[in-house]
Amino acid sequence: MRIAVYPGSFDPVTNGHIDIIKRAAKMVDHLVIGVLHNSSKTPLFSAEERVNMLSEVCKDIPNVEVRYFEGLLVDFVVECNATIVVRGLRAVTDFEYELQWAQSNRIVCPQMDTMFLVTNVQYSYLSSSVVREYASHNGDISAFVPPLVEKRLKEKFS
């Protein structure tokens, strides 16, 4: 069974994330979306809120599971019995950063491979921070996030 982990903060989940999730889910038997606690960031949504939003927007993808994790990605990958990590790439700068992590993780966990998926050009500009900025100023974010996430963002900023 091919098990992959797609890690991220997902604060909030965007249409770009959903695109990567749908594409990756077609390539593996089971995809675990790992909602990461990133100690260098102060999230807008709690871990529970992020897990719940992702679970809801991915409910129609049968081989996807959403879980929260803290600590090292390599430990979470082993815990999930996964051998693949999925990462989305928007630009060359993403690749340089992700390559460094992929190579470091492979040294620590030799059975772990990283699969890079190039972001759909339609979402190449999109990031959670862009979404949060627009939402904080009551901007139109309907093209950036699923309707449920748009609703939750409006509630957060109202």
PDB file of C-alpha atoms in Angstrom:
ATOM      1  CA  MET A   1       0.000   0.000   0.000  1.00  0.00           C
ATOM      2  CA  ARG A   2       1.402   3.393  -0.996  1.00  0.00           C
ATOM      3  CA  ILE A   3       0.830   5.817   1.873  1.00  0.00           C
ATOM      4  CA  ALA A   4       1.776   9.471   1.528  1.00  0.00           C
ATOM      5  CA  VAL A   5       1.739  12.437   3.879  1.00  0.00           C
ATOM      6  CA  TYR A   6       0.950  15.969   2.722  1.00  0.00           C
ATOM      7  CA  PRO A   7       2.106  18.220   5.580  1.00  0.00           C
ATOM      8  CA  GLY A   8       1.356  21.880   6.088  1.00  0.00           C
ATOM      9  CA  SER A   9      -0.043  24.546   8.360  1.00  0.00           C
ATOM     10  CA  PHE A  10      -3.161  24.985   6.197  1.00  0.00           C
ATOM     11  CA  ASP A  11      -4.008  28.254   7.953  1.00  0.00           C
ATOM     12  CA  PRO A  12      -6.336  28.345   6.092  1.00  0.00           C
ATOM     13  CA  VAL A  13      -6.588  25.637   3.468  1.00  0.00           C
ATOM     14  CA  THR A  14      -6.716  27.190  -0.010  1.00  0.00           C
ATOM     15  CA  ASN A  15      -7.919  26.041  -3.414  1.00  0.00           C
ATOM     16  CA  GLY A  16      -4.251  25.502  -4.268  1.00  0.00           C
ATOM     17  CA  HIS A  17      -3.933  23.044  -1.368  1.00  0.00           C
ATOM     18  CA  ILE A  18      -7.121  21.283  -2.465  1.00  0.00           C
ATOM     19  CA  ASP A  19      -5.742  20.937  -5.996  1.00  0.00           C
ATOM     20  CA  ILE A  20      -2.561  19.272  -4.669  1.00  0.00           C
ATOM     21  CA  ILE A  21      -4.611  17.017  -2.357  1.00  0.00           C
ATOM     22  CA  LYS A  22      -6.871  15.803  -5.190  1.00  0.00           C
ATOM     23  CA  ARG A  23      -3.957  15.154  -7.520  1.00  0.00           C
ATOM     24  CA  ALA A  24      -1.852  13.390  -4.879  1.00  0.00           C
ATOM     25  CA  ALA A  25      -4.799  11.254  -3.746  1.00  0.00           C
ATOM     26  CA  LYS A  26      -5.011   9.820  -7.279  1.00  0.00           C
ATOM     27  CA  MET A  27      -1.359   8.727  -7.098  1.00  0.00           C
ATOM     28  CA  VAL A  28      -1.400   6.865  -3.791  1.00  0.00           C
ATOM     29  CA  ASP A  29      -3.580   4.372  -1.956  1.00  0.00           C
ATOM     30  CA  HIS A  30      -3.897   6.509   1.166  1.00  0.00           C
ATOM     31  CA  LEU A  31      -3.090  10.192   1.708  1.00  0.00           C
ATOM     32  CA  VAL A  32      -2.675  11.592   5.200  1.00  0.00           C
ATOM     33  CA  ILE A  33      -2.956  15.349   5.406  1.00  0.00           C
ATOM     34  CA  GLY A  34      -0.747  16.326   8.320  1.00  0.00           C
ATOM     35  CA  VAL A  35      -1.868  19.572   9.912  1.00  0.00           C
ATOM     36  CA  LEU A  36       1.321  20.891  11.412  1.00  0.00           C
ATOM     37  CA  HIS A  37       1.867  22.919  14.528  1.00  0.00           C
ATOM     38  CA  ASN A  38       4.569  25.320  13.360  1.00  0.00           C
ATOM     39  CA  SER A  39       6.202  26.916  16.402  1.00  0.00           C
ATOM     40  CA  SER A  40       7.505  29.795  14.262  1.00  0.00           C
ATOM     41  CA  LYS A  41       3.970  30.866  13.287  1.00  0.00           C
ATOM     42  CA  THR A  42       0.975  32.153  15.212  1.00  0.00           C
ATOM     43  CA  PRO A  43      -2.015  30.546  13.526  1.00  0.00           C
ATOM     44  CA  LEU A  44      -5.295  32.317  12.876  1.00  0.00           C
ATOM     45  CA  PHE A  45      -7.209  29.051  13.288  1.00  0.00           C
ATOM     46  CA  SER A  46      -6.649  26.521  16.053  1.00  0.00           C
ATOM     47  CA  ALA A  47      -5.358  23.068  15.157  1.00  0.00           C
ATOM     48  CA  GLU A  48      -8.819  21.635  15.745  1.00  0.00           C
ATOM     49  CA  GLU A  49     -10.421  24.222  13.435  1.00  0.00           C
ATOM     50  CA  ARG A  50      -7.894  23.526  10.681  1.00  0.00           C
ATOM     51  CA  VAL A  51      -8.363  19.750  10.974  1.00  0.00           C
ATOM     52  CA  ASN A  52     -12.148  20.171  10.914  1.00  0.00           C
ATOM     53  CA  MET A  53     -12.104  22.465   7.862  1.00  0.00           C
ATOM     54  CA  LEU A  54      -9.806  20.135   5.939  1.00  0.00           C
ATOM     55  CA  SER A  55     -11.862  17.095   6.920  1.00  0.00           C
ATOM     56  CA  GLU A  56     -15.001  18.793   5.664  1.00  0.00           C
ATOM     57  CA  VAL A  57     -13.588  20.006   2.341  1.00  0.00           C
ATOM     58  CA  CYS A  58     -11.959  16.600   1.688  1.00  0.00           C
ATOM     59  CA  LYS A  59     -14.886  14.431   2.796  1.00  0.00           C
ATOM     60  CA  ASP A  60     -15.618  13.342  -0.786  1.00  0.00           C
ATOM     61  CA  ILE A  61     -12.078  12.047  -1.373  1.00  0.00           C
ATOM     62  CA  PRO A  62     -12.307   8.518   0.054  1.00  0.00           C
ATOM     63  CA  ASN A  63      -8.604   7.767   0.523  1.00  0.00           C
ATOM     64  CA  VAL A  64      -7.802  10.980   2.428  1.00  0.00           C
ATOM     65  CA  GLU A  65      -7.397  11.226   6.187  1.00  0.00           C
ATOM     66  CA  VAL A  66      -6.688  14.441   8.116  1.00  0.00           C
ATOM     67  CA  ARG A  67      -4.545  14.384  11.258  1.00  0.00           C
ATOM     68  CA  TYR A  68      -2.801  16.925  13.486  1.00  0.00           C
ATOM     69  CA  PHE A  69       0.860  16.542  14.389  1.00  0.00           C
ATOM     70  CA  GLU A  70       3.645  18.268  16.252  1.00  0.00           C
ATOM     71  CA  GLY A  71       7.357  17.687  16.052  1.00  0.00           C
ATOM     72  CA  LEU A  72       9.422  16.325  13.214  1.00  0.00           C
ATOM     73  CA  LEU A  73       7.855  15.391   9.919  1.00  0.00           C
ATOM     74  CA  VAL A  74      10.010  12.259   9.704  1.00  0.00           C
ATOM     75  CA  ASP A  75       8.519  10.994  12.980  1.00  0.00           C
ATOM     76  CA  PHE A  76       4.982  11.645  11.728  1.00  0.00           C
ATOM     77  CA  VAL A  77       5.724   9.875   8.431  1.00  0.00           C
ATOM     78  CA  VAL A  78       6.959   6.795  10.302  1.00  0.00           C
ATOM     79  CA  GLU A  79       3.924   6.937  12.640  1.00  0.00           C
ATOM     80  CA  CYS A  80       1.652   6.926   9.560  1.00  0.00           C
ATOM     81  CA  ASN A  81       3.564   4.023   7.957  1.00  0.00           C
ATOM     82  CA  ALA A  82       4.111   6.305   4.975  1.00  0.00           C
ATOM     83  CA  THR A  83       7.054   6.358   2.587  1.00  0.00           C
ATOM     84  CA  ILE A  84       6.142   9.427   0.533  1.00  0.00           C
ATOM     85  CA  VAL A  85       5.893  13.101   1.432  1.00  0.00           C
ATOM     86  CA  VAL A  86       3.952  15.326  -0.949  1.00  0.00           C
ATOM     87  CA  ARG A  87       4.970  18.953  -1.405  1.00  0.00           C
ATOM     88  CA  GLY A  88       3.560  21.571  -3.745  1.00  0.00           C
ATOM     89  CA  LEU A  89       5.884  23.923  -5.601  1.00  0.00           C
ATOM     90  CA  ARG A  90       4.825  27.394  -6.750  1.00  0.00           C
ATOM     91  CA  ALA A  91       8.173  28.911  -7.704  1.00  0.00           C
ATOM     92  CA  VAL A  92      11.914  28.250  -7.861  1.00  0.00           C
ATOM     93  CA  THR A  93      12.312  29.645  -4.349  1.00  0.00           C
ATOM     94  CA  ASP A  94       9.903  26.966  -3.068  1.00  0.00           C
ATOM     95  CA  PHE A  95      12.038  24.305  -4.740  1.00  0.00           C
ATOM     96  CA  GLU A  96      15.271  25.425  -3.070  1.00  0.00           C
ATOM     97  CA  TYR A  97      13.655  25.395   0.371  1.00  0.00           C
ATOM     98  CA  GLU A  98      11.830  22.098  -0.188  1.00  0.00           C
ATOM     99  CA  LEU A  99      14.892  20.394  -1.681  1.00  0.00           C
ATOM    100  CA  GLN A 100      16.925  21.180   1.447  1.00  0.00           C
ATOM    101  CA  TRP A 101      14.224  19.640   3.666  1.00  0.00           C
ATOM    102  CA  ALA A 102      13.733  16.625   1.384  1.00  0.00           C
ATOM    103  CA  GLN A 103      17.438  15.834   1.392  1.00  0.00           C
ATOM    104  CA  SER A 104      17.757  16.321   5.169  1.00  0.00           C
ATOM    105  CA  ASN A 105      14.702  14.167   5.846  1.00  0.00           C
ATOM    106  CA  ARG A 106      16.034  11.415   3.582  1.00  0.00           C
ATOM    107  CA  ILE A 107      19.270  11.283   5.585  1.00  0.00           C
ATOM    108  CA  VAL A 108      17.300  10.880   8.827  1.00  0.00           C
ATOM    109  CA  CYS A 109      14.637   8.577   7.335  1.00  0.00           C
ATOM    110  CA  PRO A 110      16.110   6.730   4.293  1.00  0.00           C
ATOM    111  CA  GLN A 111      12.820   5.020   3.376  1.00  0.00           C
ATOM    112  CA  MET A 112      11.132   8.418   2.920  1.00  0.00           C
ATOM    113  CA  ASP A 113      10.889   9.983  -0.544  1.00  0.00           C
ATOM    114  CA  THR A 114       9.516  13.412  -1.396  1.00  0.00           C
ATOM    115  CA  MET A 115       7.182  13.871  -4.342  1.00  0.00           C
ATOM    116  CA  PHE A 116       6.980  17.413  -5.671  1.00  0.00           C
ATOM    117  CA  LEU A 117       3.824  18.496  -7.477  1.00  0.00           C
ATOM    118  CA  VAL A 118       3.989  21.700  -9.461  1.00  0.00           C
ATOM    119  CA  THR A 119       1.102  23.941  -8.545  1.00  0.00           C
ATOM    120  CA  ASN A 120      -1.583  24.482 -11.134  1.00  0.00           C
ATOM    121  CA  VAL A 121      -0.789  27.829 -12.806  1.00  0.00           C
ATOM    122  CA  GLN A 122      -4.266  28.982 -11.763  1.00  0.00           C
ATOM    123  CA  TYR A 123      -3.052  28.927  -8.116  1.00  0.00           C
ATOM    124  CA  SER A 124       0.628  29.826  -8.535  1.00  0.00           C
ATOM    125  CA  TYR A 125       0.198  33.181  -6.769  1.00  0.00           C
ATOM    126  CA  LEU A 126      -1.886  31.807  -3.920  1.00  0.00           C
ATOM    127  CA  SER A 127      -0.789  31.356  -0.313  1.00  0.00           C
ATOM    128  CA  SER A 128      -2.549  31.193   3.036  1.00  0.00           C
ATOM    129  CA  SER A 129      -0.973  34.509   4.009  1.00  0.00           C
ATOM    130  CA  VAL A 130      -2.432  36.198   0.898  1.00  0.00           C
ATOM    131  CA  VAL A 131      -5.851  34.785   1.810  1.00  0.00           C
ATOM    132  CA  ARG A 132      -5.586  35.966   5.423  1.00  0.00           C
ATOM    133  CA  GLU A 133      -4.568  39.467   4.307  1.00  0.00           C
ATOM    134  CA  TYR A 134      -7.484  39.821   1.892  1.00  0.00           C
ATOM    135  CA  ALA A 135      -9.917  38.351   4.425  1.00  0.00           C
ATOM    136  CA  SER A 136      -8.707  40.665   7.202  1.00  0.00           C
ATOM    137  CA  HIS A 137      -9.698  43.650   5.027  1.00  0.00           C
ATOM    138  CA  ASN A 138     -13.026  42.154   3.981  1.00  0.00           C
ATOM    139  CA  GLY A 139     -11.714  41.443   0.470  1.00  0.00           C
ATOM    140  CA  ASP A 140     -13.307  38.985  -1.924  1.00  0.00           C
ATOM    141  CA  ILE A 141     -11.634  35.616  -1.292  1.00  0.00           C
ATOM    142  CA  SER A 142     -14.171  33.438  -3.100  1.00  0.00           C
ATOM    143  CA  ALA A 143     -11.646  32.505  -5.815  1.00  0.00           C
ATOM    144  CA  PHE A 144      -9.020  31.570  -3.218  1.00  0.00           C
ATOM    145  CA  VAL A 145     -10.755  29.154  -0.835  1.00  0.00           C
ATOM    146  CA  PRO A 146     -13.658  26.697  -0.644  1.00  0.00           C
ATOM    147  CA  PRO A 147     -16.993  28.248   0.476  1.00  0.00           C
ATOM    148  CA  LEU A 148     -16.769  26.710   3.969  1.00  0.00           C
ATOM    149  CA  VAL A 149     -13.360  28.282   4.530  1.00  0.00           C
ATOM    150  CA  GLU A 150     -14.582  31.623   3.198  1.00  0.00           C
ATOM    151  CA  LYS A 151     -17.423  31.495   5.727  1.00  0.00           C
ATOM    152  CA  ARG A 152     -15.060  30.671   8.601  1.00  0.00           C
ATOM    153  CA  LEU A 153     -12.684  33.473   7.634  1.00  0.00           C
ATOM    154  CA  LYS A 154     -15.521  35.990   7.550  1.00  0.00           C
ATOM    155  CA  GLU A 155     -16.578  34.828  11.011  1.00  0.00           C
ATOM    156  CA  LYS A 156     -13.007  35.212  12.301  1.00  0.00           C
ATOM    157  CA  PHE A 157     -12.655  38.740  11.000  1.00  0.00           C
ATOM    158  CA  SER A 158     -16.163  40.049  11.788  1.00  0.00           C
TER     159      SER A 158
END
